[in-house]
CSV table of C-alpha atoms and ligand atoms in Angstrom, one decimal:
chain,number,residue,atom,x,y,z
A,97,MET,CA,-4.9,15.2,25.2
A,98,LEU,CA,-5.8,14.7,21.5
A,99,ASN,CA,-9.0,13.6,19.8
A,100,ILE,CA,-8.9,12.9,16.1
A,101,VAL,CA,-12.2,12.9,14.1
A,102,ILE,CA,-12.2,11.7,10.5
A,103,LEU,CA,-15.2,12.7,8.5
A,104,ALA,CA,-16.3,9.9,6.2
A,105,ALA,CA,-20.1,10.0,6.0
A,106,GLY,CA,-20.4,11.5,2.5
A,107,LEU,CA,-21.8,9.6,-0.5
A,108,GLY,CA,-19.1,9.8,-3.1
A,109,LYS,CA,-21.6,9.7,-5.9
A,110,ARG,CA,-19.1,10.6,-8.6
A,111,MET,CA,-17.0,7.5,-8.0
A,112,GLN,CA,-19.8,5.6,-9.7
A,113,SER,CA,-19.2,2.6,-7.4
A,114,SER,CA,-21.0,0.4,-4.9
A,115,LEU,CA,-18.0,0.7,-2.7
A,116,PRO,CA,-18.0,3.6,-0.2
A,117,LYS,CA,-15.6,6.3,-1.3
A,118,VAL,CA,-13.2,6.1,1.6
A,119,LEU,CA,-12.6,2.4,0.8
A,120,HIS,CA,-11.3,3.1,-2.7
A,121,LEU,CA,-7.5,2.5,-3.0
A,122,ILE,CA,-4.6,4.8,-3.3
A,123,ALA,CA,-1.2,2.9,-3.5
A,124,GLY,CA,-3.0,-0.3,-2.8
A,125,GLN,CA,-4.6,0.8,0.4
A,126,PRO,CA,-8.1,2.2,1.2
A,127,MET,CA,-8.0,6.0,1.5
A,128,LEU,CA,-9.3,5.7,5.1
A,129,SER,CA,-6.4,3.3,6.0
A,130,HIS,CA,-3.8,5.9,5.0
A,131,LEU,CA,-5.5,8.4,7.3
A,132,LEU,CA,-5.9,6.0,10.1
A,133,HIS,CA,-2.2,5.1,9.9
A,134,THR,CA,-1.2,8.7,9.8
A,135,ALA,CA,-3.5,9.6,12.7
A,136,GLN,CA,-2.2,6.7,14.8
A,137,THR,CA,1.4,8.1,14.5
A,138,LEU,CA,0.2,11.1,16.4
A,139,SER,CA,-0.9,8.8,19.3
A,140,PRO,CA,-4.4,10.3,19.8
A,141,ASP,CA,-6.2,9.5,23.0
A,142,ARG,CA,-9.4,9.0,21.0
A,143,LEU,CA,-9.7,8.3,17.3
A,144,MET,CA,-13.2,8.4,15.7
A,145,VAL,CA,-14.5,8.0,12.2
A,146,VAL,CA,-17.9,9.6,11.4
A,147,VAL,CA,-19.7,7.3,8.9
A,148,GLY,CA,-23.0,7.5,7.1
A,149,HIS,CA,-23.2,6.3,3.5
A,150,GLY,CA,-21.9,2.7,3.4
A,151,ALA,CA,-21.4,2.7,7.2
A,152,ASP,CA,-21.7,-1.1,7.6
A,153,THR,CA,-19.3,-1.8,4.8
A,154,ILE,CA,-16.8,0.5,6.2
A,155,ARG,CA,-17.2,-0.9,9.7
A,156,GLN,CA,-16.8,-4.4,8.3
A,157,ALA,CA,-13.6,-3.5,6.6
A,158,TYR,CA,-12.0,-2.6,9.9
A,159,VAL,CA,-13.3,-5.5,12.1
A,160,GLY,CA,-10.5,-6.7,14.3
A,161,SER,CA,-8.1,-3.9,13.4
A,162,SER,CA,-5.7,-3.0,16.1
A,163,PRO,CA,-6.0,-0.7,17.9
A,164,PRO,CA,-9.8,-0.8,17.4
A,165,ILE,CA,-11.4,2.0,15.5
A,166,SER,CA,-14.5,3.8,16.9
A,167,PHE,CA,-17.1,4.6,14.4
A,168,VAL,CA,-19.8,7.2,15.0
A,169,LEU,CA,-22.9,7.2,12.9
A,170,GLN,CA,-24.2,10.3,11.2
A,171,THR,CA,-27.6,9.0,9.8
A,172,GLU,CA,-28.3,12.2,7.8
A,173,GLN,CA,-25.6,14.2,6.2
A,174,LEU,CA,-26.4,17.7,7.3
A,175,GLY,CA,-23.0,19.2,6.9
A,176,THR,CA,-19.4,19.1,8.3
A,177,GLY,CA,-20.4,20.8,11.5
A,178,HIS,CA,-23.3,18.4,12.0
A,179,ALA,CA,-20.9,15.5,11.3
A,180,VAL,CA,-18.4,16.6,14.0
A,181,ARG,CA,-21.3,17.2,16.4
A,182,GLN,CA,-22.1,13.5,16.4
A,183,THR,CA,-18.9,12.9,18.3
A,184,ASN,CA,-19.5,15.6,20.9
A,185,ASP,CA,-20.3,13.3,23.8
A,186,GLN,CA,-17.2,11.2,23.1
A,187,LEU,CA,-14.6,14.0,22.8
A,188,LEU,CA,-12.1,13.6,25.6
A,189,GLY,CA,-10.8,16.4,27.8
A,190,GLU,CA,-12.4,19.5,29.3
A,191,ASP,CA,-9.2,21.3,30.2
A,192,ALA,CA,-7.2,23.8,28.1
A,193,ASN,CA,-4.8,21.0,27.1
A,194,SER,CA,-7.3,19.0,25.2
A,195,PHE,CA,-7.4,19.5,21.4
A,196,THR,CA,-9.5,18.0,18.6
A,197,MET,CA,-8.2,17.5,15.1
A,198,VAL,CA,-10.6,17.1,12.1
A,199,LEU,CA,-9.6,15.3,9.0
A,200,TYR,CA,-11.5,14.3,5.8
A,201,GLY,CA,-11.7,10.6,4.9
A,202,ASP,CA,-11.4,11.5,1.2
A,203,VAL,CA,-8.2,13.6,1.6
A,204,PRO,CA,-6.0,10.6,2.4
A,205,LEU,CA,-2.4,11.7,2.0
A,206,VAL,CA,-1.9,14.5,4.5
A,207,GLN,CA,1.4,13.8,6.2
A,208,ALA,CA,2.1,13.4,10.0
A,209,ASP,CA,4.7,16.3,10.1
A,210,THR,CA,2.1,18.7,8.6
A,211,LEU,CA,-0.4,17.6,11.2
A,212,ILE,CA,2.1,18.0,14.0
A,213,ARG,CA,2.8,21.6,12.8
A,214,LEU,CA,-1.0,22.2,12.8
A,215,GLN,CA,-1.3,20.8,16.3
A,216,ASP,CA,1.5,23.0,17.6
A,217,ALA,CA,-0.1,26.1,16.0
A,218,ALA,CA,-3.4,25.3,17.7
A,219,ARG,CA,-2.0,26.0,21.2
A,220,GLN,CA,-3.4,29.5,20.7
A,221,GLY,CA,-6.9,28.0,20.3
A,222,LEU,CA,-7.6,27.2,16.7
A,223,ALA,CA,-5.4,26.4,13.7
A,224,LEU,CA,-6.4,25.8,10.1
A,225,LEU,CA,-4.6,24.1,7.3
A,226,THR,CA,-4.9,26.4,4.4
A,227,GLU,CA,-3.5,26.6,0.9
A,228,THR,CA,-3.2,29.2,-1.8
A,229,LEU,CA,-4.6,28.0,-5.2
A,230,SER,CA,-4.5,29.7,-8.6
A,231,ASP,CA,-8.0,28.3,-9.1
A,232,PRO,CA,-9.8,28.4,-5.7
A,233,THR,CA,-13.3,27.5,-7.2
A,234,GLY,CA,-15.4,25.3,-4.9
A,235,TYR,CA,-13.4,25.8,-1.8
A,236,GLY,CA,-14.2,27.8,1.4
A,237,ARG,CA,-12.2,31.1,1.3
A,238,ILE,CA,-10.1,32.3,4.1
A,239,VAL,CA,-11.2,35.9,4.9
A,240,ARG,CA,-8.6,38.1,6.6
A,241,ASP,CA,-8.8,41.7,7.9
A,242,ALA,CA,-6.5,44.6,7.0
A,243,GLN,CA,-3.9,43.3,9.5
A,244,GLY,CA,-3.9,39.9,7.9
A,245,ARG,CA,-5.8,38.2,10.8
A,246,VAL,CA,-8.3,35.5,9.8
A,247,THR,CA,-11.8,36.7,10.5
A,248,SER,CA,-13.9,33.9,9.0
A,249,ILE,CA,-14.3,31.2,6.3
A,250,VAL,CA,-16.8,31.8,3.7
A,251,GLU,CA,-18.1,29.0,1.5
A,252,GLN,CA,-18.1,29.4,-2.3
A,253,LYS,CA,-21.9,29.5,-2.5
A,254,ASP,CA,-22.1,32.1,0.3
A,255,ALA,CA,-19.2,34.3,-0.9
A,256,THR,CA,-19.5,37.9,-2.2
A,257,GLU,CA,-18.0,38.8,-5.6
A,258,ALA,CA,-15.0,40.2,-3.8
A,259,GLN,CA,-14.5,37.2,-1.6
A,260,LEU,CA,-14.6,34.9,-4.6
A,261,HIS,CA,-11.3,36.5,-5.6
A,262,ILE,CA,-9.5,35.2,-2.5
A,263,LYS,CA,-7.1,32.5,-3.4
A,264,GLU,CA,-6.3,31.3,0.1
A,265,VAL,CA,-8.6,28.3,0.7
A,266,ASN,CA,-9.7,26.1,3.6
A,267,THR,CA,-8.5,22.5,3.2
A,268,GLY,CA,-10.9,21.5,5.9
A,269,MET,CA,-8.3,20.1,8.2
A,270,LEU,CA,-8.1,21.9,11.6
A,271,VAL,CA,-7.1,21.6,15.2
A,272,VAL,CA,-9.1,23.3,17.9
A,273,ARG,CA,-9.3,23.4,21.7
A,274,THR,CA,-11.9,20.7,22.6
A,275,HIS,CA,-14.0,22.5,25.2
A,276,ASN,CA,-14.5,25.5,22.8
A,277,LEU,CA,-15.3,23.2,19.9
A,278,LYS,CA,-18.0,21.4,21.9
A,279,LYS,CA,-19.6,24.7,22.9
A,280,TRP,CA,-19.4,26.2,19.3
A,281,LEU,CA,-20.8,23.0,17.7
A,282,LEU,CA,-24.0,23.4,19.8
A,283,SER,CA,-24.5,26.9,18.5
A,284,LEU,CA,-24.1,26.2,14.8
A,285,ASN,CA,-27.0,27.0,12.5
A,286,ASN,CA,-27.9,26.1,9.0
A,287,SER,CA,-28.9,29.5,7.7
A,288,ASN,CA,-26.7,29.6,4.6
A,289,ALA,CA,-26.9,29.0,0.9
A,290,GLN,CA,-26.6,25.2,1.3
A,291,GLY,CA,-28.8,24.8,4.4
A,292,GLU,CA,-26.0,22.9,6.1
A,293,TYR,CA,-24.3,23.1,9.4
A,294,TYR,CA,-20.9,24.3,8.5
A,295,LEU,CA,-18.0,23.4,10.7
A,296,THR,CA,-16.2,26.4,9.2
A,297,ASP,CA,-18.6,28.7,11.1
A,298,ILE,CA,-16.6,28.0,14.3
A,299,VAL,CA,-13.9,30.3,12.9
A,300,ALA,CA,-16.0,33.4,13.2
A,301,MET,CA,-17.1,32.2,16.7
A,302,ALA,CA,-13.5,31.9,17.8
A,303,VAL,CA,-12.7,35.4,16.5
A,304,ALA,CA,-15.6,36.8,18.4
A,305,GLN,CA,-14.2,35.3,21.5
A,306,GLY,CA,-10.8,37.1,20.9
A,307,ILE,CA,-8.9,34.0,19.7
A,308,GLU,CA,-6.3,34.7,17.1
A,309,ILE,CA,-6.6,32.0,14.4
A,310,GLN,CA,-3.4,30.4,13.2
A,311,THR,CA,-2.8,29.0,9.7
A,312,VAL,CA,-0.4,26.3,8.5
A,313,GLN,CA,0.4,25.3,5.0
A,314,PRO,CA,1.2,21.8,3.8
A,315,GLN,CA,4.6,20.9,2.3
A,316,GLY,CA,3.3,18.8,-0.6
A,317,ALA,CA,0.4,19.6,-2.9
A,318,TYR,CA,-0.8,16.0,-2.8
A,319,GLU,CA,-1.4,16.4,1.0
A,320,THR,CA,-4.6,18.3,0.6
A,321,LEU,CA,-6.0,16.8,-2.6
A,322,GLY,CA,-9.4,15.2,-2.2
A,323,VAL,CA,-10.8,12.3,-4.3
A,324,ASN,CA,-14.3,12.7,-5.7
A,325,SER,CA,-14.0,10.9,-9.0
A,326,ARG,CA,-11.9,8.1,-10.6
A,327,THR,CA,-10.0,10.8,-12.5
A,328,GLN,CA,-9.0,12.5,-9.3
A,329,GLN,CA,-8.1,9.1,-7.8
A,330,ALA,CA,-5.9,8.3,-10.7
A,331,ALA,CA,-4.2,11.7,-10.6
A,332,LEU,CA,-3.6,11.5,-6.8
A,333,GLU,CA,-2.1,8.0,-7.3
A,334,ARG,CA,0.4,9.3,-9.8
A,335,LEU,CA,1.3,12.3,-7.6
A,336,TRP,CA,1.8,10.0,-4.6
A,337,GLN,CA,3.9,7.5,-6.6
A,338,ALA,CA,6.0,10.4,-7.9
A,339,GLU,CA,6.5,11.5,-4.2
A,340,GLN,CA,7.6,7.9,-3.2
A,341,ALA,CA,10.0,7.8,-6.2
A,342,ARG,CA,11.4,11.2,-5.1
A,343,ARG,CA,12.0,9.9,-1.5
A,344,GLN,CA,13.9,6.8,-2.9
A,345,LEU,CA,16.0,9.0,-5.1
A,346,ASP,CA,16.8,11.3,-2.2
A,347,ALA,CA,17.8,8.3,-0.2
A,348,GLY,CA,20.3,7.2,-2.9
A,349,VAL,CA,18.4,4.6,-4.8
A,350,THR,CA,18.9,4.5,-8.6
A,351,LEU,CA,15.5,4.5,-10.4
A,352,LEU,CA,16.0,4.2,-14.1
A,353,ASP,CA,12.6,5.9,-14.6
A,354,PRO,CA,10.9,7.5,-11.6
A,355,ASN,CA,7.7,7.7,-13.6
A,356,ARG,CA,7.6,3.9,-14.0
A,357,PHE,CA,7.9,2.9,-10.3
A,358,ASP,CA,5.1,1.9,-8.0
A,359,VAL,CA,5.1,1.2,-4.3
A,360,ARG,CA,2.0,-0.1,-2.7
A,361,GLY,CA,3.2,-0.5,0.9
A,362,THR,CA,6.7,0.2,2.1
A,363,LEU,CA,10.0,-0.2,0.4
A,364,GLU,CA,13.3,0.0,2.3
A,365,CYS,CA,16.5,0.0,0.4
A,366,GLY,CA,20.2,-0.2,1.4
A,367,LEU,CA,23.1,1.5,-0.3
A,368,ASP,CA,23.5,1.4,-4.1
A,369,VAL,CA,20.3,-0.3,-5.0
A,370,THR,CA,19.2,-0.1,-8.6
A,371,ILE,CA,15.7,-0.5,-9.8
A,372,ASP,CA,14.9,-0.8,-13.5
A,373,VAL,CA,11.6,0.4,-15.1
A,374,GLY,CA,8.1,-0.9,-14.5
A,375,CYS,CA,8.7,-2.6,-11.1
A,376,LEU,CA,5.9,-2.9,-8.5
A,377,PHE,CA,6.6,-3.3,-4.8
A,378,GLU,CA,3.8,-4.4,-2.5
A,379,GLY,CA,3.5,-5.0,1.2
A,380,ASN,CA,6.8,-4.8,3.0
A,381,VAL,CA,9.8,-5.1,0.8
A,382,GLN,CA,13.5,-4.8,1.9
A,383,LEU,CA,16.3,-4.6,-0.5
A,384,ALA,CA,19.8,-4.9,1.0
A,385,ASP,CA,22.9,-3.1,-0.2
A,386,GLY,CA,23.8,-3.6,-3.9
A,387,VAL,CA,20.6,-5.3,-4.9
A,388,THR,CA,19.6,-4.8,-8.5
A,389,VAL,CA,16.0,-5.4,-9.8
A,390,GLY,CA,15.5,-5.8,-13.5
A,391,PRO,CA,12.6,-4.4,-15.5
A,392,HIS,CA,9.0,-5.3,-14.8
A,393,CYS,CA,9.5,-7.3,-11.6
A,394,VAL,CA,6.8,-7.6,-8.9
A,395,LEU,CA,8.0,-8.0,-5.4
A,396,LYS,CA,5.6,-8.5,-2.5
A,397,ASN,CA,6.6,-9.0,1.2
A,398,VAL,CA,10.1,-10.1,0.5
A,399,LEU,CA,13.5,-9.6,2.1
A,400,ILE,CA,16.3,-9.6,-0.5
A,401,GLY,CA,19.9,-10.1,0.7
A,402,PRO,CA,22.9,-7.9,-0.3
A,403,GLY,CA,24.3,-8.2,-3.8
A,404,THR,CA,21.4,-10.2,-5.2
A,405,HIS,CA,20.4,-9.6,-8.8
A,406,ILE,CA,16.8,-10.1,-9.8
A,407,GLU,CA,16.4,-10.1,-13.5
A,408,ALA,CA,13.5,-9.0,-15.8
A,409,TYR,CA,9.9,-10.2,-15.3
A,410,SER,CA,10.4,-12.0,-12.1
A,411,HIS,CA,7.6,-12.3,-9.6
A,412,LEU,CA,8.4,-12.9,-5.9
A,413,SER,CA,6.0,-13.0,-3.0
A,414,ASP,CA,6.3,-13.7,0.7
A,415,ALA,CA,9.9,-15.0,0.5
A,416,GLN,CA,13.3,-14.5,1.9
A,417,VAL,CA,16.3,-14.3,-0.4
A,418,GLY,CA,19.9,-14.6,0.8
A,419,ALA,CA,23.1,-12.7,-0.3
A,420,ASP,CA,24.6,-12.7,-3.9
A,421,THR,CA,21.8,-14.8,-5.4
A,422,ARG,CA,20.7,-14.7,-9.0
A,423,ILE,CA,17.0,-14.8,-9.8
A,424,GLY,CA,15.3,-14.8,-13.2
A,425,PRO,CA,14.6,-13.6,-15.8
A,426,TYR,CA,11.1,-15.0,-15.6
A,427,ALA,CA,11.4,-16.6,-12.2
A,428,ARG,CA,8.4,-17.1,-9.9
A,429,ILE,CA,9.2,-17.3,-6.2
A,430,ARG,CA,6.1,-18.1,-4.2
A,431,PRO,CA,5.2,-17.9,-0.5
A,432,GLY,CA,7.2,-19.7,2.1
A,433,THR,CA,10.4,-19.9,0.0
A,434,VAL,CA,13.8,-19.3,1.5
A,435,LEU,CA,16.7,-19.0,-0.9
A,436,GLY,CA,20.2,-19.5,0.5
A,437,ASP,CA,23.3,-17.3,-0.2
A,438,ARG,CA,24.7,-17.6,-3.7
A,439,SER,CA,21.8,-19.8,-5.0
A,440,HIS,CA,20.5,-19.4,-8.5
A,441,VAL,CA,16.9,-19.6,-9.7
A,442,GLY,CA,16.7,-19.2,-13.5
A,443,ASN,CA,14.1,-18.7,-16.2
A,444,PHE,CA,10.7,-20.4,-16.0
A,445,VAL,CA,11.3,-21.9,-12.6
A,446,GLU,CA,8.5,-21.8,-10.0
A,447,ILE,CA,9.5,-22.4,-6.4
A,448,LYS,CA,7.0,-22.6,-3.5
A,449,ASN,CA,7.3,-23.2,0.2
A,450,THR,CA,10.8,-24.5,-0.3
A,451,HIS,CA,14.2,-24.0,1.3
A,452,LEU,CA,16.9,-23.9,-1.3
A,453,GLY,CA,20.3,-24.2,0.4
A,454,GLN,CA,23.5,-22.2,-0.2
A,455,ASP,CA,25.1,-22.5,-3.6
A,456,SER,CA,22.3,-24.6,-5.0
A,457,LYS,CA,20.8,-24.0,-8.4
A,458,ALA,CA,17.6,-24.5,-10.3
A,459,ASN,CA,18.3,-22.8,-13.5
A,460,HIS,CA,15.7,-23.8,-16.1
A,461,LEU,CA,12.0,-24.8,-16.4
A,462,SER,CA,11.2,-26.5,-13.2
A,463,TYR,CA,8.5,-26.7,-10.5
A,464,VAL,CA,9.9,-27.1,-7.0
A,465,GLY,CA,7.3,-27.1,-4.3
A,466,ASP,CA,7.3,-28.1,-0.6
A,467,ALA,CA,11.0,-29.1,-0.7
A,468,ASP,CA,14.0,-29.0,1.6
A,469,ILE,CA,17.1,-28.7,-0.6
A,470,GLY,CA,20.6,-28.8,0.9
A,471,GLN,CA,23.7,-27.0,-0.2
A,472,ARG,CA,25.5,-27.2,-3.6
A,473,VAL,CA,22.5,-29.1,-5.1
A,474,ASN,CA,22.0,-28.9,-8.9
A,475,ILE,CA,18.5,-29.3,-10.1
A,476,GLY,CA,18.4,-30.0,-13.8
A,477,ALA,CA,16.0,-28.6,-16.4
A,478,GLY,CA,12.5,-29.8,-16.3
A,479,THR,CA,12.6,-31.2,-12.8
A,480,ILE,CA,9.2,-31.5,-11.0
A,481,THR,CA,8.4,-32.2,-7.4
A,482,CYS,CA,5.1,-34.1,-7.5
A,483,ASN,CA,4.0,-32.7,-4.2
A,484,TYR,CA,0.3,-33.2,-4.5
A,485,ASP,CA,-1.7,-36.4,-4.8
A,486,GLY,CA,-5.0,-34.5,-5.4
A,487,VAL,CA,-5.8,-34.5,-1.7
A,488,ASN,CA,-2.7,-34.0,0.4
A,489,LYS,CA,0.7,-32.3,-0.1
A,490,TYR,CA,4.0,-34.0,0.7
A,491,ARG,CA,7.5,-32.8,1.1
A,492,THR,CA,10.6,-33.7,-1.0
A,493,THR,CA,14.0,-33.7,0.7
A,494,ILE,CA,17.2,-33.3,-1.4
A,495,GLU,CA,20.4,-33.5,0.7
A,496,ASP,CA,23.7,-31.7,0.1
A,497,ASP,CA,25.6,-32.1,-3.1
A,498,ALA,CA,22.9,-34.1,-4.9
A,499,PHE,CA,22.6,-33.8,-8.7
A,500,ILE,CA,19.1,-34.1,-10.2
A,501,GLY,CA,19.3,-35.0,-13.9
A,502,SER,CA,17.0,-33.2,-16.3
A,503,ASP,CA,13.4,-34.1,-16.8
A,504,THR,CA,13.1,-35.8,-13.4
A,505,GLN,CA,9.9,-36.3,-11.4
A,506,LEU,CA,10.3,-36.6,-7.6
A,507,VAL,CA,7.1,-38.2,-6.3
A,508,ALA,CA,6.8,-37.0,-2.7
A,509,PRO,CA,7.3,-37.9,0.0
A,510,VAL,CA,10.7,-38.9,-1.1
A,511,THR,CA,14.4,-38.2,-0.2
A,512,VAL,CA,17.5,-37.9,-2.3
A,513,GLY,CA,20.5,-38.7,-0.2
A,514,ALA,CA,23.6,-36.6,0.0
A,515,GLY,CA,25.9,-36.7,-3.0
A,516,ALA,CA,23.3,-38.9,-4.9
A,517,THR,CA,22.9,-38.5,-8.7
A,518,LEU,CA,19.6,-39.0,-10.4
A,519,GLY,CA,19.8,-39.9,-14.1
A,520,ALA,CA,17.9,-37.8,-16.6
A,521,GLY,CA,14.3,-38.8,-17.0
A,522,THR,CA,14.0,-40.5,-13.7
A,523,THR,CA,10.6,-40.9,-12.0
A,524,LEU,CA,11.7,-41.2,-8.3
A,525,THR,CA,9.1,-43.0,-6.2
A,526,THR,CA,11.3,-44.3,-3.4
A,527,ASP,CA,14.3,-42.8,-1.7
A,528,ALA,CA,17.6,-42.5,-3.6
A,529,ALA,CA,20.7,-43.7,-1.7
A,530,PRO,CA,23.4,-41.2,-1.0
A,531,ASN,CA,26.5,-41.1,-3.2
A,532,SER,CA,24.9,-43.5,-5.8
A,533,LEU,CA,23.4,-43.2,-9.3
A,534,THR,CA,19.7,-43.8,-9.4
A,535,LEU,CA,17.8,-43.9,-12.6
A,536,SER,CA,14.4,-45.2,-13.7
A,537,ARG,CA,14.4,-45.3,-17.4
A,538,VAL,CA,13.5,-47.9,-20.1
A,539,LYS,CA,16.8,-49.3,-21.3
A,540,GLN,CA,17.8,-47.9,-24.6
A,541,VAL,CA,17.6,-50.4,-27.6
A,542,THR,CA,18.9,-50.1,-31.1
A,543,LEU,CA,17.2,-51.9,-34.1
A,544,ALA,CA,19.9,-52.1,-36.7
A,545,ASN,CA,19.1,-51.2,-40.4
A,546,TRP,CA,15.6,-50.3,-39.4
A,547,GLN,CA,13.6,-48.8,-42.3
A,548,ARG,CA,11.3,-45.8,-41.8
A,549,PRO,CA,7.8,-46.4,-43.2
A,550,VAL,CA,7.4,-45.0,-46.8
A,551,LYS,CA,4.4,-43.1,-48.1
A,552,LYS,CA,1.9,-45.3,-49.9
A,553,LYS,CA,1.3,-44.4,-53.5
A,554,ALA,CA,-2.3,-43.3,-54.4
A,555,VAL,CA,-4.2,-45.9,-56.5
B,365,UD1,C1,-15.6,21.7,2.9
B,365,UD1,C2,-15.4,23.0,3.7
B,365,UD1,C3,-14.7,24.0,2.8
B,365,UD1,C4,-13.4,23.4,2.3
B,365,UD1,C5,-13.6,22.1,1.6
B,365,UD1,C6,-12.3,21.4,1.3
B,365,UD1,C7,-17.3,23.2,5.2
B,365,UD1,C8,-18.6,23.8,5.4
B,365,UD1,N1,-16.7,23.5,4.1
B,365,UD1,O1,-16.5,21.9,1.9
B,365,UD1,O2,-14.5,25.2,3.5
B,365,UD1,O3,-12.8,24.3,1.4
B,365,UD1,O4,-14.4,21.2,2.4
B,365,UD1,O5,-12.5,20.3,0.6
B,365,UD1,O6,-16.9,22.4,6.0
B,365,UD1,N2,-19.0,15.0,5.4
B,365,UD1,C9,-19.7,14.2,6.4
B,365,UD1,N3,-20.9,14.5,6.7
B,365,UD1,C10,-21.6,15.6,6.2
B,365,UD1,C11,-21.0,16.4,5.3
B,365,UD1,C12,-19.7,16.1,4.9
B,365,UD1,O7,-19.1,13.3,6.9
B,365,UD1,O8,-22.8,15.8,6.6
B,365,UD1,C13,-17.6,14.7,5.1
B,365,UD1,C14,-17.5,14.3,3.6
B,365,UD1,O9,-17.7,12.9,3.4
B,365,UD1,C15,-16.2,14.8,3.2
B,365,UD1,C16,-15.9,16.0,4.2
B,365,UD1,O10,-16.8,15.8,5.2
B,365,UD1,O11,-15.2,13.8,3.5
B,365,UD1,C17,-16.1,17.3,3.4
B,365,UD1,O12,-17.5,17.4,3.0
B,365,UD1,P1,-17.8,18.1,1.6
B,365,UD1,O13,-19.3,18.0,1.4
B,365,UD1,O14,-16.9,17.6,0.5
B,365,UD1,O15,-17.5,19.6,2.0
B,365,UD1,P2,-17.3,20.8,1.0
B,365,UD1,O16,-18.6,21.4,0.6
B,365,UD1,O17,-16.4,20.4,-0.1
B,366,MG,MG1,-15.7,18.6,-0.9
């Protein structure tokens, strides 16, 4: 049985913000969401978040989340031990197989495999996630005896001169047998330099009971970094992006510059994917084998088929792209768009809520919205689907093999039949017959020997 308690009642004064600290973002997601997600991968029987400052805002942010999150209120912040004690009545499991894990809401990037190692080590009763730092200032120090066994944790403000030299520090994360934790929490006191109930005092209590404390170290330095200020937030963001870049490189993706690569969500890549500099991936993005993404593209919630090339400065969101297509440079693909295999969408083309069939092309300067476009259709430069009458939206249908001349307006709802041709400059207000030429254009006239006006002389 596993309880996970996330401490998130602190103020976060140094963020200089009206938003509670744990709702500030790392990689596009609130810090607390990272932790909740990681915690959920451990399948805890109970997951609780202790809130205090900004409690209502935090609760509000997770209304309707699934599985539901339980929040426990700590009205006064009297220390980490006091915070965990607020959950005492709700901790599950009295037997030796129930454990409780404590995490910090402002240390968002601890990884599941580290927590699993911590959980395994805790079978002996209590395991601490510790780290050795060249500058341990501010942290609780791990005190060990001559045999190297942990005897206690001493906070910076309570430490002796000798203890201040200890470089092994407490990250704050721990796993402990639940029934002991409950007992120890009730006997904590606040007679220390800060007048707080320290969770860390349970370590000496465990030792007194003959429990041998286990310690586990994280794999990545970013896993235990906390965020107390905007500077620390920005630094952790960069470290995390570097880690994500490293994972992509390890998986065989070519990143032209791993320092100019950002993922705010998940990015899954097939074989031989190449990503140029300055790209941003948001939500869930999947790039199939052989996809190339040019510089400075933004891709959000998109599926890109194999062999597709997306060129510089393209912006794609909530869309599905087939195989061997060509997009951009400067293309904008908006929600609800499906691009068929081998289709082309060129520069300054905006496509929204449209199905573009296989081998169809819209290469230059067009707006195509709410349209169903068949196969092998050519959309000329400057084509506009007039899909909106100011109140309602209507669809445009263009059947297979149609050819839309340049500078054409398709006033929806309207259908262009299969194989139809629209002459350049047409404003189509009624359906165009299949396999015919339709054009709406003032007939061209010529005035022979016509003289241009000449400039009047000043009098
Ligand atoms: C704590 C540890 C210290 C460790 C350090 C790592 C104790 C006594 N000390 O110190 O050994 O090296 O973290 O960063 O545990 N919180 C509450 N309610 C409270 C107090 C804190 O929810 O009443 C939350 C905070 O929001 C924060 C976390 O607990 O997320 C840690 O609190 P903080 O005040 O930063 O603890 P430290 O003094 O840094
Ligand atoms: Mg702290």
